[in-house]
Coordinates of C-alpha atoms and ligand atoms in Angstrom, one line a residue:
X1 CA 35.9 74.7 7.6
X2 CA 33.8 71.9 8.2
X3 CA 36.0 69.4 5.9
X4 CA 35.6 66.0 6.7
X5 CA 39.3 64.9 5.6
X6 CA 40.8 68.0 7.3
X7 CA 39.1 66.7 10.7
X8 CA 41.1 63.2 9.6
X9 CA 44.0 64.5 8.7
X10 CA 44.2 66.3 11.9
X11 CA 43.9 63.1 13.7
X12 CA 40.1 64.4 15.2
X13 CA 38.5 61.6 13.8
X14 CA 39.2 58.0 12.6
X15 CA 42.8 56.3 12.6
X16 CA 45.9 57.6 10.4
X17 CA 47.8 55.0 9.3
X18 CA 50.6 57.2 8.2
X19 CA 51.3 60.9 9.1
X20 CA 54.1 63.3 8.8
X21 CA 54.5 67.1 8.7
X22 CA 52.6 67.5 5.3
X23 CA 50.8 64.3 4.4
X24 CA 48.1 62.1 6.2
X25 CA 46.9 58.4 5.1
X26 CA 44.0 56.1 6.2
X27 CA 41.8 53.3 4.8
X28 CA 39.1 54.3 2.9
X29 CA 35.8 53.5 4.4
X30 CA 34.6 51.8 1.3
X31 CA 37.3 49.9 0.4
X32 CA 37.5 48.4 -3.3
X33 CA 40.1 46.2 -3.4
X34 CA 42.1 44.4 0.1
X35 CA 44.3 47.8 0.2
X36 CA 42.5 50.9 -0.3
X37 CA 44.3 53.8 0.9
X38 CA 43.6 57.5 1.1
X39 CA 46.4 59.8 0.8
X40 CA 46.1 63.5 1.7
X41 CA 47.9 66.9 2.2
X42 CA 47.3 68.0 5.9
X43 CA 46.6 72.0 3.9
X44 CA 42.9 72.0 2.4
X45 CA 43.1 71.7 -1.0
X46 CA 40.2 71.0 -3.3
X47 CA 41.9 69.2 -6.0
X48 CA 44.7 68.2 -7.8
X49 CA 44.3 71.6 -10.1
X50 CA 44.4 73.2 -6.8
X51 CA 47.9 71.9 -5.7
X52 CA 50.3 74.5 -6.5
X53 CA 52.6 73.6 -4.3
X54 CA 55.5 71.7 -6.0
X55 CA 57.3 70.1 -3.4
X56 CA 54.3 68.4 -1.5
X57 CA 53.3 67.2 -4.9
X58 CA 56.8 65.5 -5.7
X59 CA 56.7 64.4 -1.8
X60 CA 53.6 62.7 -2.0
X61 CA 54.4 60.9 -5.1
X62 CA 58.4 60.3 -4.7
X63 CA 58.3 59.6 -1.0
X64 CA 54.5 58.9 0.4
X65 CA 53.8 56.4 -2.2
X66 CA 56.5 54.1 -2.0
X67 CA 56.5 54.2 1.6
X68 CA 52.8 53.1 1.9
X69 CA 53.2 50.7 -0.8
X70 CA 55.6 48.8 1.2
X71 CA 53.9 49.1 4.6
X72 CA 50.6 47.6 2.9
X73 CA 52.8 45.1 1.2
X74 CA 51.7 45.9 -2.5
X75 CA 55.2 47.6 -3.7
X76 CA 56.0 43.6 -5.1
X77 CA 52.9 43.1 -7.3
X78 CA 51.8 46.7 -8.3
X79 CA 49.3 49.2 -7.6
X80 CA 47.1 51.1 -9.0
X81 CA 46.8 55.1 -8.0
X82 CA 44.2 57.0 -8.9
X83 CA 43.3 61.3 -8.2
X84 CA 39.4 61.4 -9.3
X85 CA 39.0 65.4 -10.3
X86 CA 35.8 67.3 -10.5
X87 CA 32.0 65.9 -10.9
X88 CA 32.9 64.0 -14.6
X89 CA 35.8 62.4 -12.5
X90 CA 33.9 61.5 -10.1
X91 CA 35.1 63.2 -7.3
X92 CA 32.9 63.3 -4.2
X93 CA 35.1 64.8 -1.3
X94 CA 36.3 68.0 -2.2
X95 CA 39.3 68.2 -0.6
X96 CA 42.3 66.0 -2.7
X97 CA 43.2 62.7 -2.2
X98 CA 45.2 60.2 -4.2
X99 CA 44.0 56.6 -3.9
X100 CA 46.3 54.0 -3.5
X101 CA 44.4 50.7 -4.3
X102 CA 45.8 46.9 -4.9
X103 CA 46.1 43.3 -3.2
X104 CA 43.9 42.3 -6.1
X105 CA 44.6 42.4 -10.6
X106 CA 43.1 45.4 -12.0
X107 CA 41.1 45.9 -14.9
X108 CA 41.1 48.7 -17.2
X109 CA 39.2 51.3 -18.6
X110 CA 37.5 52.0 -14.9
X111 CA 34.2 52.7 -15.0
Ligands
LIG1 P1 36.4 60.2 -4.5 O1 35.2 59.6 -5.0 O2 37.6 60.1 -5.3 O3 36.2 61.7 -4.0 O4 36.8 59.4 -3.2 C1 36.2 59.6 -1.9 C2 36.5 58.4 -1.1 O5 36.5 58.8 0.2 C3 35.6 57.3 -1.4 O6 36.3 56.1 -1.8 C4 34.9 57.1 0.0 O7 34.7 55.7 0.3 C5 35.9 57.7 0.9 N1 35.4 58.2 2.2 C6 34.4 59.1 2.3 N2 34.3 59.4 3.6 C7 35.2 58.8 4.3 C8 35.6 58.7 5.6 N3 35.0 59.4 6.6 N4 36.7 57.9 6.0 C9 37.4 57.2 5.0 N5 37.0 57.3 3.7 C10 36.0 58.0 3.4
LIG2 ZN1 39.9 69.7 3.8

């Protein structure tokens, strides 16, 4: 399948900077804030209604997360993550991702 975050993921193009067994992470090539990570399941899936697999969900979130948040250095003032689902949530690669974004105050509601 000819899925540009699979190739990532698989290390065929760009730089990981995180990888295990499951779960890949790079910077996003647009970043919006000083850390903009992507974080991704290594097995396409299209989105987060997609993702029936239990334990990579509670792996990503319980173990991924906190793990890149300290690497990047923004576990001490917060972060902000974010899973943009289907065209209205303005989802534009189809294959999941949760952002990790920070180094920079928020603002809410996101646009
Ligand atoms: P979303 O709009 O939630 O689907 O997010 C897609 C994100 O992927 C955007 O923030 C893009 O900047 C980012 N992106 C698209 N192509 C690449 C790529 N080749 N490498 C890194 N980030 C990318
Ligand atoms: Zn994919």
């Amino acid at each position: 399948m000819d899925c540009i975050f699979c190739k990532i993921a698989r290390g065929e193009l760009g730089t990981l900077i995180y990888e295990d067994e499951t779960v890949a992470a790079f910077n996003d090539a647009n970043p919006q804030a000083p850390v903009h990570v992507l974080i991704v399941p290594k097995i396409h899936v299209a989105n987060i209604t997609e993702l029936a697999d239990k334990n990579l969900a509670a792996h990503i979130f319980t173990e991924v997360v906190p793990k890149i948040a300290q690497k990047t250095g923004v576990d001490k003032n917060g972060f902000r993550l974010v899973v943009n689902t289907g065209d209205e949530g303005g989802q534009t690669v189809n294959h999941l991702h949760v952002h990790l974004i920070g180094g920079r105050k928020m603002t809410w509601p996101p646009g």
